[in-house]
Amino acid sequence: MAKIIEGLYYSESHEFVKVEGEYGYVGITDYAQEQLGNVVYVDMPEVGDEVTAGTEFGAVESVKAASDLVSPVSGSVEEINETLEDAPELINKDAFANWIIKVKLSAPDELKSLMDAEAYKAHCCE
Amino acid sequence: MVSFGGFEMPLQYVDITTEHNAVRKACGVFDVSHMGEIFVKGADAEKFVQYIFTNDVAGAPAGKIFYGMALYDDGGTVDDLLVYKLGEQNYLLVVNAANIDKDYDWFKQHASTFAVEVTNESDVYGQLAIQGPQAEHVMETVLQLPCKELSFYTFKTLQVGGEEIIVSRTGYTGEDGFEIYGSHKFIQDSWDKLMESHQAQPCGLGCRDTLRFEVGLPLYGDELSNKISPIMAGLGMFVKLTKENFVGKAAVARQKEEGVRQKIVGIELADRAIPRHGYEVLTDDKVVGVVTTGYNSISTGKSVCMALVDIAYAKLGTPVQVRIHRKLHDGTVTKKRFYEKNYKK
């Protein structure tokens, strides 16, 4: 059973946002990593790039397939998780701890359209 | 499960990496019953096979296997296949699942002027591939099929439980291994024995592709197609121009003499990004080719691909880039064998 953490925001395409002040840490959910299998590469944007809610900003790749990353929020990329460049498998070990990008939120209202843990749980198990 | 050549097949049983490593280090088994079996029988059997196949089977003893292609007149590839010489007037052609109907039609079309009977028995035969350094041991002890004495690319028939089966030392992984052809019941029983023994990892289509790719073996549809001739794919050694005549000979002879415009090469990337089928290969913002198969190679950890590139960029060491998602990633043209084969000859 995939882990779901209270207090995070979730998208239908299985990304999460953990909000700290004006920043959001974006990654993929435990459910998503389970579905993907062994992650062998994470394609990330560059610091300073703009991301837009509902738009692709990178990809998580398993041996067999590339899966697009869709940003649940808009803003500028403040930081990328560089440890994933050499150790993409960390996503399989702990998807929530290994966020992919840190975004300076330009439209925090967007968070309202995302799911909470309870709603996401229902979404996963549908 | 994935759809492949009209069959529903498992992409993986456990995961691709585990299955891949089992074949490289121990033993894996693939249910490849989807492969096609077409028989050519009759007084002109050898003449006919020589006519529709690029390799030279003339004078070979029964028990010998040949790899090669069937070609169109323009040198494009109908299919790549194995030819088993069962007897002087009896050949088995093992073809790709997705091409069974196309190949069968093609062979029948060309058979009218030969004294042969061409039959498609793909539905009758099942097939297992038992692959890896432990394959011989597993064949002998678990399946009790004596095969030690078989050399690479030879086969024998065995009487087992009232039916004749075929055992060959062949495969599609770059490791030592065997392929068995028999009734669906025999194949099912053998599979069950292997599962009970826990000595053979069940392997899906996923690692079948990563294994063959690493050792530079082509997949029809990727490195060979109606547009990609064996000469372009670097498989000229399986095209015997010394033979009297065969379909496509004039075209491939011209390609060999004048050179080809595009060629299949290997590319190694500087980073871990994964070049996949269909991605563009570029130099100086100009598209010069397309990726045919690519992975982060499980055995070497390197991101590598095979690609069809313009001949001007096919030389070893040529710097190129591959467009992966939005970015260009640096790479170098290399040999298309990323891992050494480990055959027992």
GROMACS .gro file of C-alpha atoms in nm:
model
  471
    1MET     CA    1   0.000   0.000   0.000
    2ALA     CA    2   0.144   0.331  -0.108
    3LYS     CA    3   0.231   0.585   0.158
    4ILE     CA    4   0.037   0.912   0.166
    5ILE     CA    5   0.143   1.199   0.391
    6GLU     CA    6  -0.096   1.440   0.563
    7GLY     CA    7  -0.043   1.812   0.507
    8LEU     CA    8   0.081   1.790   0.146
    9TYR     CA    9  -0.099   1.894  -0.170
   10TYR     CA   10  -0.150   1.635  -0.444
   11SER     CA   11  -0.217   1.650  -0.819
   12GLU     CA   12  -0.414   1.403  -1.031
   13SER     CA   13  -0.095   1.317  -1.218
   14HIS     CA   14   0.066   1.204  -0.889
   15GLU     CA   15   0.295   1.491  -0.804
   16PHE     CA   16   0.302   1.637  -0.454
   17VAL     CA   17   0.374   1.987  -0.321
   18LYS     CA   18   0.507   2.045   0.026
   19VAL     CA   19   0.460   2.414   0.111
   20GLU     CA   20   0.707   2.599   0.334
   21GLY     CA   21   0.638   2.972   0.346
   22GLU     CA   22   0.647   3.111  -0.006
   23TYR     CA   23   0.815   2.798  -0.144
   24GLY     CA   24   0.677   2.469  -0.267
   25TYR     CA   25   0.882   2.147  -0.287
   26VAL     CA   26   0.757   1.940  -0.580
   27GLY     CA   27   0.814   1.567  -0.627
   28ILE     CA   28   0.633   1.246  -0.721
   29THR     CA   29   0.423   1.047  -0.478
   30ASP     CA   30   0.503   0.708  -0.335
   31TYR     CA   31   0.221   0.566  -0.546
   32ALA     CA   32   0.383   0.711  -0.860
   33GLN     CA   33   0.726   0.560  -0.783
   34GLU     CA   34   0.563   0.222  -0.720
   35GLN     CA   35   0.393   0.237  -1.058
   36LEU     CA   36   0.714   0.344  -1.235
   37GLY     CA   37   0.948   0.086  -1.087
   38ASN     CA   38   1.322   0.147  -1.066
   39VAL     CA   39   1.394   0.512  -1.146
   40VAL     CA   40   1.713   0.538  -1.352
   41TYR     CA   41   1.709   0.906  -1.451
   42VAL     CA   42   1.536   1.228  -1.351
   43ASP     CA   43   1.522   1.501  -1.614
   44MET     CA   44   1.506   1.832  -1.426
   45PRO     CA   45   1.471   2.195  -1.532
   46GLU     CA   46   1.740   2.450  -1.450
   47VAL     CA   47   1.744   2.692  -1.163
   48GLY     CA   48   1.572   3.012  -1.277
   49ASP     CA   49   1.338   2.835  -1.522
   50GLU     CA   50   0.970   2.921  -1.493
   51VAL     CA   51   0.722   2.638  -1.438
   52THR     CA   52   0.347   2.663  -1.496
   53ALA     CA   53   0.074   2.470  -1.319
   54GLY     CA   54  -0.053   2.189  -1.541
   55THR     CA   55   0.254   2.201  -1.766
   56GLU     CA   56   0.536   1.950  -1.809
   57PHE     CA   57   0.866   2.049  -1.648
   58GLY     CA   58   1.075   1.733  -1.670
   59ALA     CA   59   1.054   1.355  -1.666
   60VAL     CA   60   1.115   1.058  -1.441
   61GLU     CA   61   1.250   0.761  -1.629
   62SER     CA   62   1.246   0.390  -1.556
   63VAL     CA   63   1.439   0.138  -1.766
   64LYS     CA   64   1.151   0.101  -2.007
   65ALA     CA   65   0.969   0.434  -2.013
   66ALA     CA   66   0.984   0.808  -1.957
   67SER     CA   67   0.704   0.959  -1.755
   68ASP     CA   68   0.640   1.334  -1.778
   69LEU     CA   69   0.653   1.548  -1.468
   70VAL     CA   70   0.368   1.798  -1.458
   71SER     CA   71   0.403   2.094  -1.227
   72PRO     CA   72   0.114   2.132  -0.983
   73VAL     CA   73   0.213   2.496  -0.921
   74SER     CA   74   0.345   2.802  -1.105
   75GLY     CA   75   0.659   2.993  -1.019
   76SER     CA   76   1.033   3.006  -1.069
   77VAL     CA   77   1.266   2.717  -0.994
   78GLU     CA   78   1.476   2.818  -0.692
   79GLU     CA   79   1.660   2.492  -0.652
   80ILE     CA   80   1.679   2.146  -0.805
   81ASN     CA   81   1.757   1.832  -0.608
   82GLU     CA   82   2.105   1.768  -0.742
   83THR     CA   83   2.151   1.446  -0.545
   84LEU     CA   84   1.905   1.286  -0.790
   85GLU     CA   85   2.150   1.342  -1.075
   86ASP     CA   86   2.379   1.072  -0.941
   87ALA     CA   87   2.130   0.877  -0.732
   88PRO     CA   88   1.789   0.880  -0.905
   89GLU     CA   89   1.702   0.558  -0.720
   90LEU     CA   90   1.650   0.765  -0.402
   91ILE     CA   91   1.302   0.836  -0.539
   92ASN     CA   92   1.222   0.467  -0.496
   93LYS     CA   93   1.362   0.463  -0.144
   94ASP     CA   94   1.160   0.764  -0.024
   95ALA     CA   95   0.963   0.959  -0.281
   96PHE     CA   96   0.837   1.224  -0.039
   97ALA     CA   97   1.179   1.298   0.112
   98ASN     CA   98   1.339   1.328  -0.231
   99TRP     CA   99   1.163   1.626  -0.382
  100ILE     CA  100   1.268   1.720  -0.736
  101ILE     CA  101   1.234   2.100  -0.759
  102LYS     CA  102   1.185   2.386  -0.514
  103VAL     CA  103   0.955   2.650  -0.661
  104LYS     CA  104   0.900   3.009  -0.550
  105LEU     CA  105   0.520   3.015  -0.573
  106SER     CA  106   0.389   3.296  -0.793
  107ALA     CA  107   0.020   3.203  -0.753
  108PRO     CA  108  -0.034   3.036  -0.413
  109ASP     CA  109  -0.411   3.030  -0.484
  110GLU     CA  110  -0.345   2.741  -0.723
  111LEU     CA  111  -0.294   2.518  -0.419
  112LYS     CA  112  -0.670   2.528  -0.360
  113SER     CA  113  -0.734   2.331  -0.677
  114LEU     CA  114  -0.506   2.047  -0.561
  115MET     CA  115  -0.613   1.750  -0.349
  116ASP     CA  116  -0.544   1.696   0.019
  117ALA     CA  117  -0.422   1.360   0.154
  118GLU     CA  118  -0.772   1.221   0.197
  119ALA     CA  119  -0.887   1.316  -0.151
  120TYR     CA  120  -0.563   1.185  -0.303
  121LYS     CA  121  -0.606   0.855  -0.123
  122ALA     CA  122  -0.947   0.820  -0.286
  123HIS     CA  123  -0.794   0.919  -0.622
  124CYS     CA  124  -0.520   0.651  -0.599
  125CYS     CA  125  -0.754   0.375  -0.496
  126GLU     CA  126  -1.027   0.445  -0.750
  127MET     CA  127   0.118  -0.705  -1.987
  128VAL     CA  128   0.182  -0.541  -2.323
  129SER     CA  129   0.062  -0.604  -2.677
  130PHE     CA  130   0.340  -0.727  -2.903
  131GLY     CA  131   0.292  -0.854  -3.255
  132GLY     CA  132  -0.069  -0.940  -3.179
  133PHE     CA  133   0.020  -1.126  -2.858
  134GLU     CA  134  -0.046  -1.023  -2.500
  135MET     CA  135   0.289  -1.066  -2.329
  136PRO     CA  136   0.443  -0.980  -1.993
  137LEU     CA  137   0.683  -0.686  -2.003
  138GLN     CA  138   0.827  -0.812  -1.677
  139TYR     CA  139   0.764  -1.079  -1.414
  140VAL     CA  140   0.959  -0.913  -1.134
  141ASP     CA  141   1.143  -0.617  -1.278
  142ILE     CA  142   1.352  -0.565  -1.586
  143THR     CA  143   1.682  -0.514  -1.401
  144THR     CA  144   1.651  -0.832  -1.192
  145GLU     CA  145   1.556  -1.039  -1.496
  146HIS     CA  146   1.834  -0.886  -1.709
  147ASN     CA  147   2.098  -0.961  -1.445
  148ALA     CA  148   1.972  -1.317  -1.399
  149VAL     CA  149   2.042  -1.386  -1.767
  150ARG     CA  150   2.387  -1.223  -1.756
  151LYS     CA  151   2.493  -1.402  -1.438
  152ALA     CA  152   2.287  -1.723  -1.403
  153CYS     CA  153   1.986  -1.836  -1.606
  154GLY     CA  154   1.662  -1.688  -1.731
  155VAL     CA  155   1.375  -1.836  -1.930
  156PHE     CA  156   1.160  -1.657  -2.187
  157ASP     CA  157   0.833  -1.788  -2.326
  158VAL     CA  158   0.881  -1.687  -2.688
  159SER     CA  159   0.594  -1.890  -2.829
  160HIS     CA  160   0.493  -1.578  -3.023
  161MET     CA  161   0.778  -1.639  -3.271
  162GLY     CA  162   0.669  -1.773  -3.609
  163GLU     CA  163   0.757  -2.116  -3.753
  164ILE     CA  164   0.732  -2.153  -4.129
  165PHE     CA  165   0.836  -2.478  -4.298
  166VAL     CA  166   0.972  -2.517  -4.650
  167LYS     CA  167   0.961  -2.871  -4.787
  168GLY     CA  168   1.016  -3.027  -5.127
  169ALA     CA  169   1.266  -3.104  -5.400
  170ASP     CA  170   1.353  -2.734  -5.446
  171ALA     CA  171   1.366  -2.650  -5.074
  172GLU     CA  172   1.734  -2.550  -5.076
  173LYS     CA  173   1.701  -2.360  -5.403
  174PHE     CA  174   1.403  -2.170  -5.266
  175VAL     CA  175   1.566  -2.083  -4.933
  176GLN     CA  176   1.874  -1.963  -5.123
  177TYR     CA  177   1.646  -1.741  -5.331
  178ILE     CA  178   1.457  -1.566  -5.051
  179PHE     CA  179   1.733  -1.556  -4.785
  180THR     CA  180   2.059  -1.358  -4.774
  181ASN     CA  181   2.285  -1.610  -4.604
  182ASP     CA  182   2.429  -1.912  -4.789
  183VAL     CA  183   2.290  -2.249  -4.683
  184ALA     CA  184   2.430  -2.443  -4.980
  185GLY     CA  185   2.584  -2.776  -4.891
  186ALA     CA  186   2.533  -2.736  -4.518
  187PRO     CA  187   2.472  -3.051  -4.314
  188ALA     CA  188   2.136  -3.108  -4.145
  189GLY     CA  189   2.150  -2.968  -3.792
  190LYS     CA  190   2.301  -2.636  -3.897
  191ILE     CA  191   2.133  -2.298  -3.835
  192PHE     CA  192   2.182  -1.975  -4.029
  193TYR     CA  193   2.094  -1.617  -3.939
  194GLY     CA  194   2.007  -1.379  -4.219
  195MET     CA  195   1.737  -1.170  -4.380
  196ALA     CA  196   1.466  -1.184  -4.640
  197LEU     CA  197   1.487  -0.874  -4.860
  198TYR     CA  198   1.269  -0.670  -5.092
  199ASP     CA  199   1.395  -0.598  -5.443
  200ASP     CA  200   1.518  -0.254  -5.329
  201GLY     CA  201   1.728  -0.407  -5.050
  202GLY     CA  202   1.487  -0.312  -4.771
  203THR     CA  203   1.432  -0.585  -4.513
  204VAL     CA  204   1.121  -0.805  -4.510
  205ASP     CA  205   1.240  -0.970  -4.187
  206ASP     CA  206   1.540  -1.114  -4.012
  207LEU     CA  207   1.513  -1.483  -3.943
  208LEU     CA  208   1.679  -1.810  -3.849
  209VAL     CA  209   1.690  -2.095  -4.097
  210TYR     CA  210   1.715  -2.447  -3.951
  211LYS     CA  211   1.825  -2.715  -4.196
  212LEU     CA  212   1.617  -3.015  -4.092
  213GLY     CA  213   1.703  -3.224  -4.398
  214GLU     CA  214   1.799  -3.200  -4.764
  215GLN     CA  215   1.440  -3.111  -4.855
  216ASN     CA  216   1.319  -2.969  -4.528
  217TYR     CA  217   1.385  -2.629  -4.369
  218LEU     CA  218   1.237  -2.444  -4.072
  219LEU     CA  219   1.226  -2.065  -4.090
  220VAL     CA  220   1.185  -1.888  -3.755
  221VAL     CA  221   1.048  -1.537  -3.806
  222ASN     CA  222   0.942  -1.240  -3.595
  223ALA     CA  223   0.592  -1.256  -3.446
  224ALA     CA  224   0.479  -0.923  -3.588
  225ASN     CA  225   0.584  -1.035  -3.937
  226ILE     CA  226   0.439  -1.386  -3.955
  227ASP     CA  227   0.155  -1.308  -4.197
  228LYS     CA  228   0.365  -1.072  -4.407
  229ASP     CA  229   0.652  -1.323  -4.433
  230TYR     CA  230   0.425  -1.616  -4.507
  231ASP     CA  231   0.258  -1.422  -4.791
  232TRP     CA  232   0.597  -1.313  -4.919
  233PHE     CA  233   0.738  -1.665  -4.923
  234LYS     CA  234   0.427  -1.812  -5.088
  235GLN     CA  235   0.433  -1.540  -5.351
  236HIS     CA  236   0.787  -1.637  -5.446
  237ALA     CA  237   0.735  -2.012  -5.417
  238SER     CA  238   0.520  -2.057  -5.729
  239THR     CA  239   0.812  -2.136  -5.959
  240PHE     CA  240   0.976  -2.379  -5.713
  241ALA     CA  241   0.886  -2.738  -5.628
  242VAL     CA  242   0.822  -2.656  -5.261
  243GLU     CA  243   0.544  -2.653  -5.009
  244VAL     CA  244   0.547  -2.358  -4.769
  245THR     CA  245   0.341  -2.400  -4.452
  246ASN     CA  246   0.283  -2.169  -4.160
  247GLU     CA  247   0.286  -2.377  -3.841
  248SER     CA  248   0.327  -2.088  -3.599
  249ASP     CA  249   0.009  -2.178  -3.412
  250VAL     CA  250   0.124  -2.536  -3.357
  251TYR     CA  251   0.462  -2.461  -3.202
  252GLY     CA  252   0.548  -2.309  -2.870
  253GLN     CA  253   0.901  -2.194  -2.790
  254LEU     CA  254   1.116  -2.136  -2.483
  255ALA     CA  255   1.450  -1.958  -2.470
  256ILE     CA  256   1.673  -2.066  -2.181
  257GLN     CA  257   1.959  -1.821  -2.157
  258GLY     CA  258   2.261  -1.745  -1.944
  259PRO     CA  259   2.585  -1.904  -1.821
  260GLN     CA  260   2.385  -2.167  -1.624
  261ALA     CA  261   2.155  -2.250  -1.917
  262GLU     CA  262   2.333  -2.572  -2.013
  263HIS     CA  263   2.317  -2.700  -1.656
  264VAL     CA  264   1.946  -2.616  -1.629
  265MET     CA  265   1.870  -2.781  -1.964
  266GLU     CA  266   2.050  -3.099  -1.865
  267THR     CA  267   1.937  -3.131  -1.504
  268VAL     CA  268   1.596  -2.965  -1.475
  269LEU     CA  269   1.457  -3.037  -1.821
  270GLN     CA  270   1.669  -3.348  -1.878
  271LEU     CA  271   1.736  -3.246  -2.235
  272PRO     CA  272   2.090  -3.350  -2.331
  273CYS     CA  273   2.246  -3.053  -2.512
  274LYS     CA  274   2.608  -3.029  -2.393
  275GLU     CA  275   2.750  -3.138  -2.726
  276LEU     CA  276   2.559  -2.883  -2.932
  277SER     CA  277   2.781  -2.609  -3.070
  278PHE     CA  278   2.668  -2.253  -3.135
  279TYR     CA  279   2.406  -2.227  -3.412
  280THR     CA  280   2.339  -2.599  -3.433
  281PHE     CA  281   2.037  -2.800  -3.324
  282LYS     CA  282   1.910  -3.151  -3.279
  283THR     CA  283   1.571  -3.316  -3.260
  284LEU     CA  284   1.472  -3.527  -2.962
  285GLN     CA  285   1.186  -3.768  -2.906
  286VAL     CA  286   1.019  -3.668  -2.580
  287GLY     CA  287   0.684  -3.796  -2.459
  288GLY     CA  288   0.576  -3.911  -2.804
  289GLU     CA  289   0.664  -3.594  -2.989
  290GLU     CA  290   0.964  -3.461  -3.172
  291ILE     CA  291   1.106  -3.143  -3.028
  292ILE     CA  292   1.387  -2.919  -3.154
  293VAL     CA  293   1.667  -2.798  -2.927
  294SER     CA  294   1.914  -2.541  -3.058
  295ARG     CA  295   2.208  -2.350  -2.915
  296THR     CA  296   2.081  -2.007  -3.008
  297GLY     CA  297   1.934  -1.699  -2.844
  298TYR     CA  298   1.883  -1.327  -2.845
  299THR     CA  299   2.066  -1.216  -2.532
  300GLY     CA  300   2.440  -1.230  -2.606
  301GLU     CA  301   2.478  -1.511  -2.353
  302ASP     CA  302   2.514  -1.884  -2.402
  303GLY     CA  303   2.174  -2.046  -2.422
  304PHE     CA  304   1.922  -2.267  -2.591
  305GLU     CA  305   1.589  -2.248  -2.766
  306ILE     CA  306   1.334  -2.529  -2.757
  307TYR     CA  307   1.048  -2.578  -3.002
  308GLY     CA  308   0.763  -2.815  -2.930
  309SER     CA  309   0.389  -2.849  -2.882
  310HIS     CA  310   0.219  -2.600  -2.649
  311LYS     CA  311   0.172  -2.880  -2.399
  312PHE     CA  312   0.541  -2.967  -2.398
  313ILE     CA  313   0.639  -2.602  -2.366
  314GLN     CA  314   0.390  -2.547  -2.083
  315ASP     CA  315   0.517  -2.857  -1.896
  316SER     CA  316   0.877  -2.747  -1.941
  317TRP     CA  317   0.794  -2.398  -1.814
  318ASP     CA  318   0.628  -2.548  -1.507
  319LYS     CA  319   0.933  -2.767  -1.436
  320LEU     CA  320   1.160  -2.464  -1.461
  321MET     CA  321   0.941  -2.263  -1.224
  322GLU     CA  322   0.933  -2.546  -0.971
  323SER     CA  323   1.313  -2.579  -0.984
  324HIS     CA  324   1.372  -2.210  -0.902
  325GLN     CA  325   1.680  -2.235  -1.120
  326ALA     CA  326   1.555  -2.016  -1.404
  327GLN     CA  327   1.429  -1.661  -1.360
  328PRO     CA  328   1.111  -1.602  -1.565
  329CYS     CA  329   1.192  -1.315  -1.802
  330GLY     CA  330   0.961  -1.077  -1.988
  331LEU     CA  331   0.985  -0.876  -2.306
  332GLY     CA  332   1.144  -0.583  -2.122
  333CYS     CA  333   1.475  -0.753  -2.053
  334ARG     CA  334   1.464  -0.938  -2.385
  335ASP     CA  335   1.506  -0.593  -2.538
  336THR     CA  336   1.768  -0.459  -2.293
  337LEU     CA  337   1.977  -0.777  -2.332
  338ARG     CA  338   1.977  -0.793  -2.711
  339PHE     CA  339   2.035  -0.418  -2.731
  340GLU     CA  340   2.350  -0.419  -2.516
  341VAL     CA  341   2.523  -0.668  -2.742
  342GLY     CA  342   2.421  -0.482  -3.058
  343LEU     CA  343   2.166  -0.732  -3.188
  344PRO     CA  344   1.904  -0.572  -3.413
  345LEU     CA  345   1.528  -0.573  -3.359
  346TYR     CA  346   1.313  -0.569  -3.670
  347GLY     CA  347   1.124  -0.239  -3.666
  348ASP     CA  348   1.412  -0.060  -3.493
  349GLU     CA  349   1.746  -0.141  -3.659
  350LEU     CA  350   1.604  -0.327  -3.960
  351SER     CA  351   1.294  -0.237  -4.160
  352ASN     CA  352   1.162  -0.204  -4.512
  353LYS     CA  353   1.372   0.117  -4.523
  354ILE     CA  354   1.678  -0.020  -4.342
  355SER     CA  355   1.879  -0.281  -4.533
  356PRO     CA  356   2.120  -0.520  -4.361
  357ILE     CA  357   2.407  -0.324  -4.518
  358MET     CA  358   2.284  -0.005  -4.351
  359ALA     CA  359   2.245  -0.198  -4.026
  360GLY     CA  360   2.606  -0.320  -4.041
  361LEU     CA  361   2.495  -0.680  -4.094
  362GLY     CA  362   2.667  -0.730  -4.430
  363MET     CA  363   2.839  -1.045  -4.305
  364PHE     CA  364   2.500  -1.222  -4.323
  365VAL     CA  365   2.450  -1.118  -4.687
  366LYS     CA  366   2.640  -1.350  -4.919
  367LEU     CA  367   2.690  -1.177  -5.252
  368THR     CA  368   2.887  -1.479  -5.374
  369LYS     CA  369   2.556  -1.667  -5.403
  370GLU     CA  370   2.408  -1.704  -5.749
  371ASN     CA  371   2.095  -1.499  -5.698
  372PHE     CA  372   1.849  -1.394  -5.430
  373VAL     CA  373   1.574  -1.137  -5.397
  374GLY     CA  374   1.731  -0.795  -5.331
  375LYS     CA  375   2.082  -0.904  -5.434
  376ALA     CA  376   2.134  -0.634  -5.698
  377ALA     CA  377   2.028  -0.359  -5.458
  378VAL     CA  378   2.249  -0.468  -5.168
  379ALA     CA  379   2.541  -0.534  -5.404
  380ARG     CA  380   2.510  -0.173  -5.519
  381GLN     CA  381   2.494  -0.053  -5.157
  382LYS     CA  382   2.808  -0.250  -5.073
  383GLU     CA  383   2.992  -0.112  -5.373
  384GLU     CA  384   2.876   0.250  -5.369
  385GLY     CA  385   2.827   0.282  -4.995
  386VAL     CA  386   2.507   0.370  -4.810
  387ARG     CA  387   2.364   0.711  -4.722
  388GLN     CA  388   2.271   0.619  -4.368
  389LYS     CA  389   2.406   0.369  -4.121
  390ILE     CA  390   2.320   0.224  -3.781
  391VAL     CA  391   2.582   0.333  -3.524
  392GLY     CA  392   2.623   0.329  -3.150
  393ILE     CA  393   2.618   0.651  -2.948
  394GLU     CA  394   2.739   0.688  -2.591
  395LEU     CA  395   2.611   0.987  -2.395
  396ALA     CA  396   2.821   1.186  -2.151
  397ASP     CA  397   2.544   1.187  -1.887
  398ARG     CA  398   2.270   0.953  -1.766
  399ALA     CA  399   1.984   1.092  -1.973
  400ILE     CA  400   1.812   0.819  -2.171
  401PRO     CA  401   1.799   0.835  -2.551
  402ARG     CA  402   1.488   0.653  -2.664
  403HIS     CA  403   1.346   0.527  -2.995
  404GLY     CA  404   1.251   0.818  -3.220
  405TYR     CA  405   1.460   1.089  -3.052
  406GLU     CA  406   1.660   1.317  -3.285
  407VAL     CA  407   2.037   1.300  -3.331
  408LEU     CA  408   2.191   1.639  -3.414
  409THR     CA  409   2.515   1.819  -3.488
  410ASP     CA  410   2.526   2.200  -3.494
  411ASP     CA  411   2.146   2.220  -3.460
  412LYS     CA  412   2.102   2.009  -3.770
  413VAL     CA  413   1.915   1.678  -3.746
  414VAL     CA  414   2.147   1.405  -3.878
  415GLY     CA  415   1.975   1.094  -3.750
  416VAL     CA  416   1.727   0.923  -3.524
  417VAL     CA  417   1.761   0.692  -3.224
  418THR     CA  418   1.644   0.336  -3.298
  419THR     CA  419   1.687   0.183  -2.948
  420GLY     CA  420   1.836   0.333  -2.633
  421TYR     CA  421   1.868   0.267  -2.262
  422ASN     CA  422   2.071   0.333  -1.958
  423SER     CA  423   2.255   0.003  -2.015
  424ILE     CA  424   2.188  -0.225  -1.719
  425SER     CA  425   2.518  -0.413  -1.747
  426THR     CA  426   2.741  -0.105  -1.786
  427GLY     CA  427   2.542   0.180  -1.630
  428LYS     CA  428   2.609   0.398  -1.934
  429SER     CA  429   2.341   0.578  -2.133
  430VAL     CA  430   2.378   0.445  -2.486
  431CYS     CA  431   2.175   0.400  -2.800
  432MET     CA  432   2.176   0.269  -3.152
  433ALA     CA  433   2.081   0.528  -3.410
  434LEU     CA  434   2.035   0.560  -3.785
  435VAL     CA  435   2.258   0.852  -3.888
  436ASP     CA  436   2.370   1.017  -4.211
  437ILE     CA  437   2.689   0.852  -4.332
  438ALA     CA  438   2.894   1.171  -4.283
  439TYR     CA  439   2.842   1.136  -3.907
  440ALA     CA  440   2.884   0.760  -3.878
  441LYS     CA  441   3.259   0.755  -3.808
  442LEU     CA  442   3.369   0.634  -3.466
  443GLY     CA  443   3.444   0.926  -3.238
  444THR     CA  444   3.217   1.176  -3.415
  445PRO     CA  445   3.066   1.416  -3.159
  446VAL     CA  446   2.685   1.432  -3.183
  447GLN     CA  447   2.395   1.539  -2.964
  448VAL     CA  448   2.066   1.370  -2.883
  449ARG     CA  449   1.753   1.574  -2.809
  450ILE     CA  450   1.601   1.431  -2.493
  451HIS     CA  451   1.286   1.609  -2.383
  452ARG     CA  452   1.375   1.977  -2.416
  453LYS     CA  453   1.753   1.956  -2.393
  454LEU     CA  454   2.045   1.852  -2.609
  455HIS     CA  455   2.278   1.596  -2.456
  456ASP     CA  456   2.635   1.543  -2.576
  457GLY     CA  457   2.742   1.207  -2.707
  458THR     CA  458   3.000   1.030  -2.920
  459VAL     CA  459   2.961   0.778  -3.199
  460THR     CA  460   3.087   0.438  -3.082
  461LYS     CA  461   3.065   0.075  -3.179
  462LYS     CA  462   2.710  -0.055  -3.143
  463ARG     CA  463   2.816  -0.334  -2.914
  464PHE     CA  464   2.804  -0.195  -2.561
  465TYR     CA  465   2.867  -0.524  -2.383
  466GLU     CA  466   3.071  -0.822  -2.499
  467LYS     CA  467   2.887  -1.133  -2.606
  468ASN     CA  468   2.953  -1.441  -2.402
  469TYR     CA  469   2.872  -1.724  -2.642
  470LYS     CA  470   3.000  -2.077  -2.602
  471LYS     CA  471   3.133  -2.166  -2.943
   0.00000   0.00000   0.00000
